[in-house]
mmCIF file of C-alpha atoms in Angstrom:
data_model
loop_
_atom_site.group_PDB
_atom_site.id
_atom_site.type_symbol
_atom_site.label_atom_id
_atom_site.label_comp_id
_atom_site.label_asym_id
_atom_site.label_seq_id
_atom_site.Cartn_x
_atom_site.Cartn_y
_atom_site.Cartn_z
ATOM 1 C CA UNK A 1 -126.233 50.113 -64.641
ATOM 2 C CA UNK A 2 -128.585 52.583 -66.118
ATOM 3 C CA UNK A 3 -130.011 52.010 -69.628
ATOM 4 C CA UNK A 4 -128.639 54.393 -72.404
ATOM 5 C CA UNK A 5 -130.486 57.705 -73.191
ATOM 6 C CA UNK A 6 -130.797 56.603 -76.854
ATOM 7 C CA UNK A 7 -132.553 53.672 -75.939
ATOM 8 C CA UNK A 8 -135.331 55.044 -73.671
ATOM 9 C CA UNK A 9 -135.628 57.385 -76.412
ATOM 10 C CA UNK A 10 -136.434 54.936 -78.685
ATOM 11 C CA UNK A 11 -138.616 52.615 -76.382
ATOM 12 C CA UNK A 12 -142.325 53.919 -76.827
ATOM 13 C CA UNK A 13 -141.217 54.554 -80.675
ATOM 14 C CA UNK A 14 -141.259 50.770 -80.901
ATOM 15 C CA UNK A 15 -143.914 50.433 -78.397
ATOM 16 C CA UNK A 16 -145.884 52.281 -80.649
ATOM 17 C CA UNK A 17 -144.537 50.669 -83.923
ATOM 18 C CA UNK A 18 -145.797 47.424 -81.758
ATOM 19 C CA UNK A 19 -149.366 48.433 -81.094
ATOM 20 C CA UNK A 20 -150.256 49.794 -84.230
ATOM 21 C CA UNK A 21 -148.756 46.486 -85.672
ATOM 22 C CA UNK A 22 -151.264 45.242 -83.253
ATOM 23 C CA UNK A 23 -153.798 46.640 -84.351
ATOM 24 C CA UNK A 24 -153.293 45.628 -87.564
ATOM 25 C CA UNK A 25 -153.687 42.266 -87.082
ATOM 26 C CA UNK A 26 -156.369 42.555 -85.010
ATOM 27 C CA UNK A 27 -158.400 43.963 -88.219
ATOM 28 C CA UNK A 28 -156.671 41.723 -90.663
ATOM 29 C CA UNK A 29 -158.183 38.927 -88.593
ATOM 30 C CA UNK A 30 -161.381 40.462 -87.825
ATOM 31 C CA UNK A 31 -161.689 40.741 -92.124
ATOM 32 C CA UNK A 32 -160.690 37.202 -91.828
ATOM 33 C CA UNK A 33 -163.778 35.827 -89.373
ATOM 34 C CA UNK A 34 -166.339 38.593 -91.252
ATOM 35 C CA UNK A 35 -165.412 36.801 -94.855
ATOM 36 C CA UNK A 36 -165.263 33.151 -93.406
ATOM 37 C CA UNK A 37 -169.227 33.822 -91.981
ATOM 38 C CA UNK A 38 -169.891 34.969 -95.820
ATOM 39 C CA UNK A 39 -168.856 32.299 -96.984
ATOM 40 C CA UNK A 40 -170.917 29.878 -95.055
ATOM 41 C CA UNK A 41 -173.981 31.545 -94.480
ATOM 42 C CA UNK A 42 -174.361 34.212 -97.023
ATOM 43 C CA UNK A 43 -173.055 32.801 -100.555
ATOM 44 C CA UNK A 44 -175.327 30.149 -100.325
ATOM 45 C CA UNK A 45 -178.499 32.564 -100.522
ATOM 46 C CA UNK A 46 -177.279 34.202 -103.639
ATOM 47 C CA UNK A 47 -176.210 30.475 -105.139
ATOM 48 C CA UNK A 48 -179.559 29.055 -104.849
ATOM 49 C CA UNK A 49 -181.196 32.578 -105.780
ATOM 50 C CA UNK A 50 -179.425 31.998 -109.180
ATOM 51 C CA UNK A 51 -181.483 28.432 -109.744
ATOM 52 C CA UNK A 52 -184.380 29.553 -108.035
ATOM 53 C CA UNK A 53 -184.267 32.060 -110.941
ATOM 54 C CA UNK A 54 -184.064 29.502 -113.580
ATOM 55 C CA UNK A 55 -186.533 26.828 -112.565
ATOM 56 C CA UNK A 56 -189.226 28.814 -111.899
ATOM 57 C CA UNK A 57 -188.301 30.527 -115.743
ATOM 58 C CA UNK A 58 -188.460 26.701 -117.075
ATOM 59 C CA UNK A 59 -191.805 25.882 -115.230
ATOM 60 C CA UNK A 60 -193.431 28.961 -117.131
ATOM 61 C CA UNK A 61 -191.735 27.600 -120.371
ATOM 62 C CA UNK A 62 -192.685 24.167 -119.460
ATOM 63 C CA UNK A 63 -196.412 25.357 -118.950
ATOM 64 C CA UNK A 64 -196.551 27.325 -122.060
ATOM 65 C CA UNK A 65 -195.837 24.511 -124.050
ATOM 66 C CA UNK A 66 -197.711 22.353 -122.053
ATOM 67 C CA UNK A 67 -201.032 25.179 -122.961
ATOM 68 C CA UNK A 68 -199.575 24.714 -126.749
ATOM 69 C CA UNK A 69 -199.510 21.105 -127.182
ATOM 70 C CA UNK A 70 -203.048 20.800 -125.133
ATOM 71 C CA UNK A 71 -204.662 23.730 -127.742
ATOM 72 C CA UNK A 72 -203.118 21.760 -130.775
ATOM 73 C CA UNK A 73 -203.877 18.038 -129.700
ATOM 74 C CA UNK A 74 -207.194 18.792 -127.365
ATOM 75 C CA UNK A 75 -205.492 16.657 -124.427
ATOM 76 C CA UNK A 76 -202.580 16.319 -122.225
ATOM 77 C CA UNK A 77 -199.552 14.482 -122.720
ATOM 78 C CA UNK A 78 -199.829 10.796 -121.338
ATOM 79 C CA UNK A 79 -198.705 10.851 -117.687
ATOM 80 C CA UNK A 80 -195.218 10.572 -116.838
ATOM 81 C CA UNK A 81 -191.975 12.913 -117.188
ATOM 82 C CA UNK A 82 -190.690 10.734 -119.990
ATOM 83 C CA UNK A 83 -193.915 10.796 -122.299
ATOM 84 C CA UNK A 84 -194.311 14.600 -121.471
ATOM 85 C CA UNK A 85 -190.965 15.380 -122.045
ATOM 86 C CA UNK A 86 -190.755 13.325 -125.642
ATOM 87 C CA UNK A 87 -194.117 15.131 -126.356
ATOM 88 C CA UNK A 88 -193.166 18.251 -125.761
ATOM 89 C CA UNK A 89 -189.664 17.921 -127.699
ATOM 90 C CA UNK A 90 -191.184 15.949 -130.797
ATOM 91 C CA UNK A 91 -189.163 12.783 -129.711
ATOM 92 C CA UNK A 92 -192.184 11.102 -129.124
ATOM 93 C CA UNK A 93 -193.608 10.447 -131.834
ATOM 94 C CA UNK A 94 -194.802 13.717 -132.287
ATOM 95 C CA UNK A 95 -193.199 16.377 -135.263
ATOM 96 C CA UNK A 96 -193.715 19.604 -133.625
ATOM 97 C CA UNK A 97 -191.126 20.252 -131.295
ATOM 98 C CA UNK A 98 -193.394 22.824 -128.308
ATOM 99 C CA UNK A 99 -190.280 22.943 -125.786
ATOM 100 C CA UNK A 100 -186.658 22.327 -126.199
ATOM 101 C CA UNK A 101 -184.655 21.986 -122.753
ATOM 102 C CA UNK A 102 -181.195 21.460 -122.515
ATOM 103 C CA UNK A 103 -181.825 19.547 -119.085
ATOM 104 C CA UNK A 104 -182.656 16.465 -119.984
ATOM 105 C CA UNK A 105 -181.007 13.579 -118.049
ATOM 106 C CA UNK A 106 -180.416 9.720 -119.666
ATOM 107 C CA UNK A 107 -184.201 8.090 -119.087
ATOM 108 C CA UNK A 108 -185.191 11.506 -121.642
ATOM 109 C CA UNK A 109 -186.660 13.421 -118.533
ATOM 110 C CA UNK A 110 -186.414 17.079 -118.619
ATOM 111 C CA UNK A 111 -184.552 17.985 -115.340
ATOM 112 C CA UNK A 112 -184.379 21.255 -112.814
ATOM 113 C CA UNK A 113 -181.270 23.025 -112.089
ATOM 114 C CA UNK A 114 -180.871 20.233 -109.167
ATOM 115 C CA UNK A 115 -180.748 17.238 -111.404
ATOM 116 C CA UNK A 116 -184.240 16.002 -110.844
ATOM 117 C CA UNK A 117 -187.375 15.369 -113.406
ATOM 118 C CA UNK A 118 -189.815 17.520 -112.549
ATOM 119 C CA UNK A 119 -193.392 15.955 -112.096
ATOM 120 C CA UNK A 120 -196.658 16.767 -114.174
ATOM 121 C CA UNK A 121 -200.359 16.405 -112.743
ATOM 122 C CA UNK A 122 -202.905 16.410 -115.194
ATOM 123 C CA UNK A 123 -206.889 17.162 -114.665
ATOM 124 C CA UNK A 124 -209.785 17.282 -117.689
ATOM 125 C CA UNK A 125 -208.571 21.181 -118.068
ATOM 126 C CA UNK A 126 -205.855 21.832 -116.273
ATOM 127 C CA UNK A 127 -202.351 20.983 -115.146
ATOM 128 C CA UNK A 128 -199.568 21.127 -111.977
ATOM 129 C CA UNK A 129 -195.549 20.836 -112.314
ATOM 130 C CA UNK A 130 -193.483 20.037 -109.205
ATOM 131 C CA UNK A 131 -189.760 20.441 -108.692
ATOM 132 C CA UNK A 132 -188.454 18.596 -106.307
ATOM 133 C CA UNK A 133 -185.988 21.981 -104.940
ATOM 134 C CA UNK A 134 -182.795 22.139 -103.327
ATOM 135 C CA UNK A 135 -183.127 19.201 -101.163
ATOM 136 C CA UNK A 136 -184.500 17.069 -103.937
ATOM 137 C CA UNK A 137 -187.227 15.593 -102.303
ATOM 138 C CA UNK A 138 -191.105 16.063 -103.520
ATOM 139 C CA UNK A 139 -193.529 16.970 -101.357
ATOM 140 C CA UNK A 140 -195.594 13.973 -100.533
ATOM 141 C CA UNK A 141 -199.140 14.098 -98.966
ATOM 142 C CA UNK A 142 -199.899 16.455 -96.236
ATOM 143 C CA UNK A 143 -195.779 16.896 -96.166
ATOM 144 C CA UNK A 144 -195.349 20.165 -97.677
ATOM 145 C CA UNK A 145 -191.748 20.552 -99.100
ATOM 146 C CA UNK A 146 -191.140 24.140 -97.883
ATOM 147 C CA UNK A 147 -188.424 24.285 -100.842
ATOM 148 C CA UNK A 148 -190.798 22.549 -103.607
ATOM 149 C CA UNK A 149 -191.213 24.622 -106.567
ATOM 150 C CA UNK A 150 -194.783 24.788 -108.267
ATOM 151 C CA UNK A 151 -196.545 26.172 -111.437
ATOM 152 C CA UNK A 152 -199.922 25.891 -112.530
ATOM 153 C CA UNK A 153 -201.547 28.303 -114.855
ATOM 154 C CA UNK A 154 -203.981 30.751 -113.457
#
């Protein structure tokens, strides 16, 4: 039996209806893979851009005051992110209030946009503040955190 004119008309309509459906999905897919890779490898630039951003703002801030309270008291803070921190707000002990961070976690620490104190390093003139970065761990010794933050005044 041989097939119906109408049909073979019709054939490589639907053939083509079919491959340009295809193709399609083919690109729908291809969108698919190309916004699963930016997802996993390039959103997590611009996230940590964002923070980067903001603690190295809050170690400038942190030094200023840090310059303010030396110029005013002619030292340093004692040692340690809790006395630093409660001199620098006026919590400790002290009236004048040289930095106010919203950061600051339950021991009274003032904290980086990864939820860890930040350290101080004090010298007869000078000063160094260390965030610990994205991984939260602080540099130790001749381990240099490649993602440690530092200031110290020039």
């Amino acid at each position: 039996m041989r097939p119906n004119k109408d049909v073979c008309r019709f054939n490589p309509v639907l053939q083509n209806f079919i491959k340009g459906l295809n193709s399609i999905v083919n690109r729908l897919a291809l969108a698919i893979v190309i916004l699963i890779i930016f997802g996993i490898f390039i959103f997590p630039l611009f996230h940590n851009n964002k923070k980067s951003k903001a603690v190295k703002s809050e170690l400038r801030s942190i030094g200023a005051a840090l310059e303010e309270y030396y110029k005013e008291k002619n030292k340093w803070p004692s040692p340690g992110a809790r006395a630093v921190a409660g001199a620098l707000s006026g919590k400790g002990g002290n009236a004048t209030g040289f930095y106010n961070q919203e950061r600051i976690d339950a021991e009274g620490r003032f904290i980086d946009p990864w939820k860890k104190p930040y350290r101080y390093f004090f010298s007869n003139d000078s000063y160094v503040i260390q965030s610990a970065g994205p991984d939260g761990d602080f540099a130790e010794g001749l381990n240099v955190g490649e993602d440690d933050y530092w200031y110290a005044p020039r």
